[in-house]
mmCIF file of C-alpha atoms in Angstrom:
data_model
loop_
_atom_site.group_PDB
_atom_site.id
_atom_site.type_symbol
_atom_site.label_atom_id
_atom_site.label_comp_id
_atom_site.label_asym_id
_atom_site.label_seq_id
_atom_site.Cartn_x
_atom_site.Cartn_y
_atom_site.Cartn_z
ATOM 1 C CA UNK A 1 0.000 0.000 0.000
ATOM 2 C CA UNK A 2 1.235 3.458 -0.910
ATOM 3 C CA UNK A 3 2.580 5.711 1.847
ATOM 4 C CA UNK A 4 4.279 9.091 1.842
ATOM 5 C CA UNK A 5 7.817 9.690 3.040
ATOM 6 C CA UNK A 6 8.617 10.994 6.520
ATOM 7 C CA UNK A 7 9.527 14.341 4.968
ATOM 8 C CA UNK A 8 6.197 14.542 3.135
ATOM 9 C CA UNK A 9 4.285 13.610 6.286
ATOM 10 C CA UNK A 10 6.078 16.368 8.198
ATOM 11 C CA UNK A 11 5.231 18.899 5.503
ATOM 12 C CA UNK A 12 1.577 17.838 5.541
ATOM 13 C CA UNK A 13 1.312 18.143 9.326
ATOM 14 C CA UNK A 14 2.874 21.614 9.112
ATOM 15 C CA UNK A 15 0.393 22.464 6.364
ATOM 16 C CA UNK A 16 -2.613 21.666 8.561
ATOM 17 C CA UNK A 17 -1.014 23.198 11.668
ATOM 18 C CA UNK A 18 -0.663 19.932 13.589
ATOM 19 C CA UNK A 19 2.427 20.339 15.753
ATOM 20 C CA UNK A 20 2.156 17.257 17.966
ATOM 21 C CA UNK A 21 4.036 13.995 17.485
ATOM 22 C CA UNK A 22 1.261 12.357 15.494
ATOM 23 C CA UNK A 23 2.926 8.964 15.167
ATOM 24 C CA UNK A 24 3.321 8.695 18.932
ATOM 25 C CA UNK A 25 -0.300 9.760 19.391
ATOM 26 C CA UNK A 26 -1.413 6.964 17.056
ATOM 27 C CA UNK A 27 0.214 4.477 19.433
ATOM 28 C CA UNK A 28 -1.208 6.045 22.606
ATOM 29 C CA UNK A 29 -4.619 7.344 21.498
ATOM 30 C CA UNK A 30 -5.368 6.291 17.914
ATOM 31 C CA UNK A 31 -9.009 7.409 17.765
ATOM 32 C CA UNK A 32 -8.226 10.731 19.415
ATOM 33 C CA UNK A 33 -5.358 11.337 17.013
ATOM 34 C CA UNK A 34 -7.483 10.410 14.002
ATOM 35 C CA UNK A 35 -10.207 12.796 15.153
ATOM 36 C CA UNK A 36 -7.820 15.699 15.716
ATOM 37 C CA UNK A 37 -6.015 15.216 12.409
ATOM 38 C CA UNK A 38 -9.347 14.989 10.575
ATOM 39 C CA UNK A 39 -10.522 18.250 12.163
ATOM 40 C CA UNK A 40 -7.344 20.086 11.179
ATOM 41 C CA UNK A 41 -7.400 18.577 7.703
ATOM 42 C CA UNK A 42 -10.964 19.670 6.979
ATOM 43 C CA UNK A 43 -10.221 23.171 8.266
ATOM 44 C CA UNK A 44 -7.230 23.547 5.929
ATOM 45 C CA UNK A 45 -7.800 21.379 2.847
ATOM 46 C CA UNK A 46 -10.894 22.635 1.013
ATOM 47 C CA UNK A 47 -13.524 20.507 -0.642
ATOM 48 C CA UNK A 48 -13.503 22.120 -4.068
ATOM 49 C CA UNK A 49 -14.139 21.724 -7.783
ATOM 50 C CA UNK A 50 -11.972 24.581 -9.050
ATOM 51 C CA UNK A 51 -9.784 22.561 -11.416
ATOM 52 C CA UNK A 52 -12.860 21.544 -13.423
ATOM 53 C CA UNK A 53 -13.451 25.212 -14.230
ATOM 54 C CA UNK A 54 -10.172 27.100 -13.905
ATOM 55 C CA UNK A 55 -8.055 24.819 -16.061
ATOM 56 C CA UNK A 56 -7.236 24.243 -19.707
ATOM 57 C CA UNK A 57 -7.694 20.462 -19.649
ATOM 58 C CA UNK A 58 -10.163 20.111 -16.726
ATOM 59 C CA UNK A 59 -8.835 16.651 -15.836
ATOM 60 C CA UNK A 60 -8.240 15.488 -12.268
ATOM 61 C CA UNK A 61 -5.434 13.110 -11.350
ATOM 62 C CA UNK A 62 -5.761 10.569 -8.544
ATOM 63 C CA UNK A 63 -2.029 9.858 -8.589
ATOM 64 C CA UNK A 64 -0.930 10.282 -4.977
ATOM 65 C CA UNK A 65 2.183 12.290 -5.822
ATOM 66 C CA UNK A 66 0.075 14.619 -7.964
ATOM 67 C CA UNK A 67 -2.359 14.979 -5.072
ATOM 68 C CA UNK A 68 0.425 15.802 -2.615
ATOM 69 C CA UNK A 69 1.689 18.525 -4.927
ATOM 70 C CA UNK A 70 -1.803 19.932 -5.442
ATOM 71 C CA UNK A 71 -2.857 19.868 -1.775
ATOM 72 C CA UNK A 72 0.339 20.552 0.174
ATOM 73 C CA UNK A 73 2.591 22.368 -2.286
ATOM 74 C CA UNK A 74 -0.130 24.391 -4.008
ATOM 75 C CA UNK A 75 -2.513 24.840 -1.062
ATOM 76 C CA UNK A 76 -5.534 23.450 -2.844
ATOM 77 C CA UNK A 77 -8.038 20.668 -2.185
ATOM 78 C CA UNK A 78 -10.333 18.650 -4.393
ATOM 79 C CA UNK A 79 -13.525 16.649 -4.532
ATOM 80 C CA UNK A 80 -14.217 13.358 -2.750
ATOM 81 C CA UNK A 81 -11.946 10.984 -4.661
ATOM 82 C CA UNK A 82 -9.032 13.423 -4.511
ATOM 83 C CA UNK A 83 -9.153 14.394 -0.849
ATOM 84 C CA UNK A 84 -10.179 10.962 0.443
ATOM 85 C CA UNK A 85 -7.488 9.175 -1.586
ATOM 86 C CA UNK A 86 -4.906 11.650 -0.309
ATOM 87 C CA UNK A 87 -6.132 11.378 3.299
ATOM 88 C CA UNK A 88 -6.056 7.572 3.108
ATOM 89 C CA UNK A 89 -2.358 7.694 2.133
ATOM 90 C CA UNK A 90 -1.655 10.118 4.982
ATOM 91 C CA UNK A 91 -3.384 7.833 7.481
ATOM 92 C CA UNK A 92 -1.425 4.813 6.256
ATOM 93 C CA UNK A 93 1.775 6.809 6.619
ATOM 94 C CA UNK A 94 0.796 7.540 10.224
ATOM 95 C CA UNK A 95 0.311 3.813 10.839
ATOM 96 C CA UNK A 96 -3.464 3.366 10.568
ATOM 97 C CA UNK A 97 -5.069 0.296 8.999
ATOM 98 C CA UNK A 98 -7.773 1.181 6.473
ATOM 99 C CA UNK A 99 -9.276 0.569 3.070
ATOM 100 C CA UNK A 100 -11.357 2.643 0.656
ATOM 101 C CA UNK A 101 -14.866 1.856 -0.565
ATOM 102 C CA UNK A 102 -17.293 3.270 -3.099
ATOM 103 C CA UNK A 103 -20.592 4.987 -2.481
ATOM 104 C CA UNK A 104 -23.684 6.144 -4.332
ATOM 105 C CA UNK A 105 -24.978 9.648 -3.631
ATOM 106 C CA UNK A 106 -28.710 10.274 -3.261
ATOM 107 C CA UNK A 107 -29.286 13.074 -5.768
ATOM 108 C CA UNK A 108 -32.404 14.970 -6.892
ATOM 109 C CA UNK A 109 -33.321 12.112 -9.235
ATOM 110 C CA UNK A 110 -32.337 9.204 -6.999
ATOM 111 C CA UNK A 111 -29.050 7.373 -6.624
ATOM 112 C CA UNK A 112 -26.440 8.414 -9.157
ATOM 113 C CA UNK A 113 -24.305 5.280 -9.472
ATOM 114 C CA UNK A 114 -20.816 4.863 -8.041
ATOM 115 C CA UNK A 115 -19.516 8.402 -7.632
ATOM 116 C CA UNK A 116 -18.324 8.757 -4.044
ATOM 117 C CA UNK A 117 -15.328 7.494 -2.079
ATOM 118 C CA UNK A 118 -15.065 6.824 1.652
ATOM 119 C CA UNK A 119 -12.405 5.364 3.954
ATOM 120 C CA UNK A 120 -13.002 2.680 6.553
ATOM 121 C CA UNK A 121 -10.430 2.705 9.364
ATOM 122 C CA UNK A 122 -9.996 -0.146 11.865
ATOM 123 C CA UNK A 123 -8.966 0.796 15.420
ATOM 124 C CA UNK A 124 -8.762 -1.787 18.202
ATOM 125 C CA UNK A 125 -11.025 -4.172 16.312
ATOM 126 C CA UNK A 126 -13.720 -1.582 15.539
ATOM 127 C CA UNK A 127 -14.308 0.086 12.196
ATOM 128 C CA UNK A 128 -14.918 3.769 11.607
ATOM 129 C CA UNK A 129 -16.230 5.657 8.598
ATOM 130 C CA UNK A 130 -13.867 8.517 7.746
ATOM 131 C CA UNK A 131 -14.977 10.894 4.992
ATOM 132 C CA UNK A 132 -13.265 14.247 4.412
ATOM 133 C CA UNK A 133 -14.921 14.751 1.029
ATOM 134 C CA UNK A 134 -18.689 15.201 1.270
ATOM 135 C CA UNK A 135 -19.011 18.951 1.560
ATOM 136 C CA UNK A 136 -21.583 20.815 3.612
ATOM 137 C CA UNK A 137 -23.626 17.738 4.569
ATOM 138 C CA UNK A 138 -20.636 15.639 5.558
ATOM 139 C CA UNK A 139 -19.345 14.390 8.885
ATOM 140 C CA UNK A 140 -16.349 16.095 10.523
ATOM 141 C CA UNK A 141 -15.437 13.166 12.816
ATOM 142 C CA UNK A 142 -14.696 9.448 12.489
ATOM 143 C CA UNK A 143 -18.002 7.590 12.890
ATOM 144 C CA UNK A 144 -18.325 4.129 14.412
ATOM 145 C CA UNK A 145 -19.611 1.659 11.835
ATOM 146 C CA UNK A 146 -22.571 0.412 13.872
ATOM 147 C CA UNK A 147 -26.201 -0.072 12.855
ATOM 148 C CA UNK A 148 -28.530 2.711 14.064
ATOM 149 C CA UNK A 149 -25.578 4.678 15.387
ATOM 150 C CA UNK A 150 -26.455 8.381 15.770
ATOM 151 C CA UNK A 151 -23.949 11.179 16.254
ATOM 152 C CA UNK A 152 -23.573 14.950 16.244
ATOM 153 C CA UNK A 153 -21.995 16.467 13.150
ATOM 154 C CA UNK A 154 -21.378 20.196 13.228
ATOM 155 C CA UNK A 155 -23.948 21.104 15.886
ATOM 156 C CA UNK A 156 -26.890 21.178 15.661
ATOM 157 C CA UNK A 157 -26.748 18.816 12.650
ATOM 158 C CA UNK A 158 -27.029 15.129 13.422
ATOM 159 C CA UNK A 159 -25.983 12.044 11.493
ATOM 160 C CA UNK A 160 -26.933 8.386 11.474
ATOM 161 C CA UNK A 161 -25.562 5.142 10.062
ATOM 162 C CA UNK A 162 -27.834 2.207 9.277
ATOM 163 C CA UNK A 163 -27.101 -1.166 7.701
ATOM 164 C CA UNK A 164 -30.193 -1.849 5.626
ATOM 165 C CA UNK A 165 -31.863 -2.926 2.430
ATOM 166 C CA UNK A 166 -32.977 -0.481 -0.260
ATOM 167 C CA UNK A 167 -36.513 -1.707 -1.030
ATOM 168 C CA UNK A 168 -36.938 0.554 -4.068
ATOM 169 C CA UNK A 169 -33.523 -0.290 -5.495
ATOM 170 C CA UNK A 170 -32.521 -3.850 -4.523
ATOM 171 C CA UNK A 171 -34.027 -6.764 -6.446
ATOM 172 C CA UNK A 172 -32.679 -9.115 -3.759
ATOM 173 C CA UNK A 173 -34.266 -8.408 -0.346
ATOM 174 C CA UNK A 174 -31.215 -9.941 1.315
ATOM 175 C CA UNK A 175 -28.915 -7.169 0.076
ATOM 176 C CA UNK A 176 -27.599 -4.619 2.594
ATOM 177 C CA UNK A 177 -25.652 -1.388 2.388
ATOM 178 C CA UNK A 178 -24.481 1.166 4.922
ATOM 179 C CA UNK A 179 -26.647 4.296 4.699
ATOM 180 C CA UNK A 180 -25.483 7.684 5.930
ATOM 181 C CA UNK A 181 -28.362 10.036 6.742
ATOM 182 C CA UNK A 182 -28.368 13.482 8.292
ATOM 183 C CA UNK A 183 -30.770 16.093 9.611
ATOM 184 C CA UNK A 184 -30.299 19.770 10.330
ATOM 185 C CA UNK A 185 -31.372 19.521 13.996
ATOM 186 C CA UNK A 186 -33.254 17.222 16.356
ATOM 187 C CA UNK A 187 -36.661 18.332 15.066
ATOM 188 C CA UNK A 188 -35.881 17.950 11.359
ATOM 189 C CA UNK A 189 -36.577 14.796 9.321
ATOM 190 C CA UNK A 190 -33.779 12.418 8.357
ATOM 191 C CA UNK A 191 -32.516 12.734 4.777
ATOM 192 C CA UNK A 192 -30.545 9.898 3.200
ATOM 193 C CA UNK A 193 -27.266 11.265 1.808
ATOM 194 C CA UNK A 194 -25.340 8.311 0.418
ATOM 195 C CA UNK A 195 -24.819 4.603 0.892
ATOM 196 C CA UNK A 196 -21.677 2.524 0.623
ATOM 197 C CA UNK A 197 -20.620 -1.095 0.794
ATOM 198 C CA UNK A 198 -18.011 -2.933 2.818
ATOM 199 C CA UNK A 199 -16.282 -4.118 -0.373
ATOM 200 C CA UNK A 200 -12.803 -2.698 -0.837
ATOM 201 C CA UNK A 201 -12.489 -0.649 -4.015
ATOM 202 C CA UNK A 202 -9.140 -0.582 -5.798
ATOM 203 C CA UNK A 203 -7.428 2.422 -7.417
ATOM 204 C CA UNK A 204 -8.536 1.180 -10.839
ATOM 205 C CA UNK A 205 -12.176 1.315 -9.679
ATOM 206 C CA UNK A 206 -11.816 4.936 -8.649
ATOM 207 C CA UNK A 207 -10.130 5.776 -11.953
ATOM 208 C CA UNK A 208 -13.286 4.628 -13.743
ATOM 209 C CA UNK A 209 -15.518 6.565 -11.331
ATOM 210 C CA UNK A 210 -13.344 9.670 -11.540
ATOM 211 C CA UNK A 211 -13.539 9.754 -15.338
ATOM 212 C CA UNK A 212 -17.304 10.064 -15.295
ATOM 213 C CA UNK A 213 -17.584 12.487 -12.382
ATOM 214 C CA UNK A 214 -15.042 14.909 -13.859
ATOM 215 C CA UNK A 215 -16.361 14.808 -17.456
ATOM 216 C CA UNK A 216 -20.116 14.116 -17.499
ATOM 217 C CA UNK A 217 -22.050 17.335 -18.328
ATOM 218 C CA UNK A 218 -24.659 16.480 -15.681
ATOM 219 C CA UNK A 219 -22.047 16.084 -12.933
ATOM 220 C CA UNK A 220 -22.628 18.511 -10.059
ATOM 221 C CA UNK A 221 -18.917 19.296 -9.954
ATOM 222 C CA UNK A 222 -18.741 20.015 -13.677
ATOM 223 C CA UNK A 223 -21.688 22.380 -13.330
ATOM 224 C CA UNK A 224 -20.734 24.111 -10.087
ATOM 225 C CA UNK A 225 -17.806 26.220 -8.906
ATOM 226 C CA UNK A 226 -17.468 25.176 -5.271
ATOM 227 C CA UNK A 227 -14.965 25.685 -2.473
ATOM 228 C CA UNK A 228 -15.616 25.101 1.233
ATOM 229 C CA UNK A 229 -13.914 24.138 4.437
ATOM 230 C CA UNK A 230 -14.691 23.584 8.096
ATOM 231 C CA UNK A 231 -14.418 26.336 10.684
ATOM 232 C CA UNK A 232 -12.981 25.353 14.078
ATOM 233 C CA UNK A 233 -13.470 27.000 17.470
ATOM 234 C CA UNK A 234 -10.895 29.425 18.885
ATOM 235 C CA UNK A 235 -8.889 26.587 20.412
ATOM 236 C CA UNK A 236 -8.800 24.755 17.041
ATOM 237 C CA UNK A 237 -10.381 21.688 18.645
ATOM 238 C CA UNK A 238 -14.031 21.431 17.593
ATOM 239 C CA UNK A 239 -15.816 22.098 14.276
ATOM 240 C CA UNK A 240 -18.344 24.909 14.691
ATOM 241 C CA UNK A 241 -19.287 25.861 11.134
ATOM 242 C CA UNK A 242 -18.504 26.091 7.447
ATOM 243 C CA UNK A 243 -17.201 28.689 5.034
ATOM 244 C CA UNK A 244 -18.707 28.095 1.585
ATOM 245 C CA UNK A 245 -18.118 29.619 -1.823
ATOM 246 C CA UNK A 246 -20.736 28.251 -4.205
ATOM 247 C CA UNK A 247 -21.405 29.631 -7.655
ATOM 248 C CA UNK A 248 -21.958 33.352 -7.006
ATOM 249 C CA UNK A 249 -21.844 33.819 -3.233
ATOM 250 C CA UNK A 250 -19.735 33.286 -0.134
ATOM 251 C CA UNK A 251 -21.617 32.064 2.923
ATOM 252 C CA UNK A 252 -20.616 31.491 6.536
ATOM 253 C CA UNK A 253 -22.577 28.996 8.611
ATOM 254 C CA UNK A 254 -22.072 28.837 12.371
ATOM 255 C CA UNK A 255 -24.470 26.580 14.250
ATOM 256 C CA UNK A 256 -28.001 27.488 13.169
ATOM 257 C CA UNK A 257 -26.914 30.898 11.877
ATOM 258 C CA UNK A 258 -26.166 31.178 8.174
ATOM 259 C CA UNK A 259 -25.483 34.360 6.247
ATOM 260 C CA UNK A 260 -24.167 35.389 2.851
ATOM 261 C CA UNK A 261 -21.118 37.539 3.466
ATOM 262 C CA UNK A 262 -20.398 38.404 -0.148
ATOM 263 C CA UNK A 263 -22.372 38.285 -3.379
ATOM 264 C CA UNK A 264 -20.256 37.659 -6.474
ATOM 265 C CA UNK A 265 -21.221 39.142 -9.828
ATOM 266 C CA UNK A 266 -18.075 38.802 -11.949
ATOM 267 C CA UNK A 267 -15.180 36.418 -12.418
ATOM 268 C CA UNK A 268 -12.839 39.054 -11.008
ATOM 269 C CA UNK A 269 -14.854 39.146 -7.781
ATOM 270 C CA UNK A 270 -14.906 35.360 -7.497
ATOM 271 C CA UNK A 271 -11.160 35.071 -8.074
ATOM 272 C CA UNK A 272 -10.549 37.707 -5.385
ATOM 273 C CA UNK A 273 -12.925 35.898 -3.015
ATOM 274 C CA UNK A 274 -11.001 32.635 -3.427
ATOM 275 C CA UNK A 275 -7.827 34.436 -2.405
ATOM 276 C CA UNK A 276 -9.442 36.429 0.393
ATOM 277 C CA UNK A 277 -11.323 33.606 2.104
ATOM 278 C CA UNK A 278 -9.332 30.480 1.167
ATOM 279 C CA UNK A 279 -5.877 31.769 0.283
ATOM 280 C CA UNK A 280 -6.174 30.278 -3.215
ATOM 281 C CA UNK A 281 -4.483 32.352 -5.900
ATOM 282 C CA UNK A 282 -5.332 31.334 -9.427
ATOM 283 C CA UNK A 283 -2.763 31.972 -12.140
ATOM 284 C CA UNK A 284 -3.594 33.965 -15.256
ATOM 285 C CA UNK A 285 -3.618 30.721 -17.214
ATOM 286 C CA UNK A 286 -6.044 29.093 -14.789
ATOM 287 C CA UNK A 287 -8.387 32.082 -14.889
ATOM 288 C CA UNK A 288 -8.557 31.839 -18.682
ATOM 289 C CA UNK A 289 -9.751 28.243 -18.416
ATOM 290 C CA UNK A 290 -13.292 29.183 -17.410
ATOM 291 C CA UNK A 291 -13.929 31.447 -20.370
ATOM 292 C CA UNK A 292 -16.881 30.257 -22.389
ATOM 293 C CA UNK A 293 -18.082 27.727 -19.809
ATOM 294 C CA UNK A 294 -21.606 27.839 -18.431
ATOM 295 C CA UNK A 295 -20.091 28.282 -14.947
ATOM 296 C CA UNK A 296 -18.330 31.540 -15.907
ATOM 297 C CA UNK A 297 -19.605 34.603 -14.019
ATOM 298 C CA UNK A 298 -20.401 37.476 -16.337
ATOM 299 C CA UNK A 299 -21.375 40.959 -15.291
ATOM 300 C CA UNK A 300 -25.050 41.657 -15.926
ATOM 301 C CA UNK A 301 -25.559 44.192 -18.717
#
């Protein structure tokens, strides 16, 4: 299994602001270490689709050296298969045992086929779902893989895992998948987000999935300029909200409070917002890549 070098691991930990001896923490408190590293990762490595818009070729590599360069050297992020593949290699480098699996997202028109990637980490004989690539409805912590397990996401949102059949999808009533559902608060209804299997997916499987997600015209990521990351509390310990750039606005969500902090009307404004809020500076060549696309922001005449 692929791992990064000690030097690369050190650079990554510096990148996310994790100053502790992570390898020693894995030995002493593996779940605690995993949780803390995940928090710092999601607060520094954005979930984003920028390279599908601000690029000449609009192709995304899942090569782990390419991902290290993109995320650590260039200060960027990526969508689920990029950031989860990268995070899996980081966790293996730290000494964790894990594998990656595929998922199907519940979209507006039902399940969309294999398009999502998750990691399943084993700690002291128990398995945890670890997903740093599901955006605003994702989970910021490792989640115990246990039927009917409920947990708090970014408060007041709540999540749930169930191991169950899909009566409207499965022809065989004996089939089961893990379903991740979430709701905005205790009083809200549960909404199924995605399901995944316990079958290990190989890099070649994700290459096939990645090709469709990054090229299909109906893909959400092809259609939408998106960049978001988690906001931590003042002590950098607990997730408290999200900072989201989506299409033509920047929004901050803290707890139940959500407000648009900037409306974007032109490409120049969006490029400046990416630098201002996420520290992402697009080159002149990258900015040219969006010209003529449906996702380009044009000033209203």
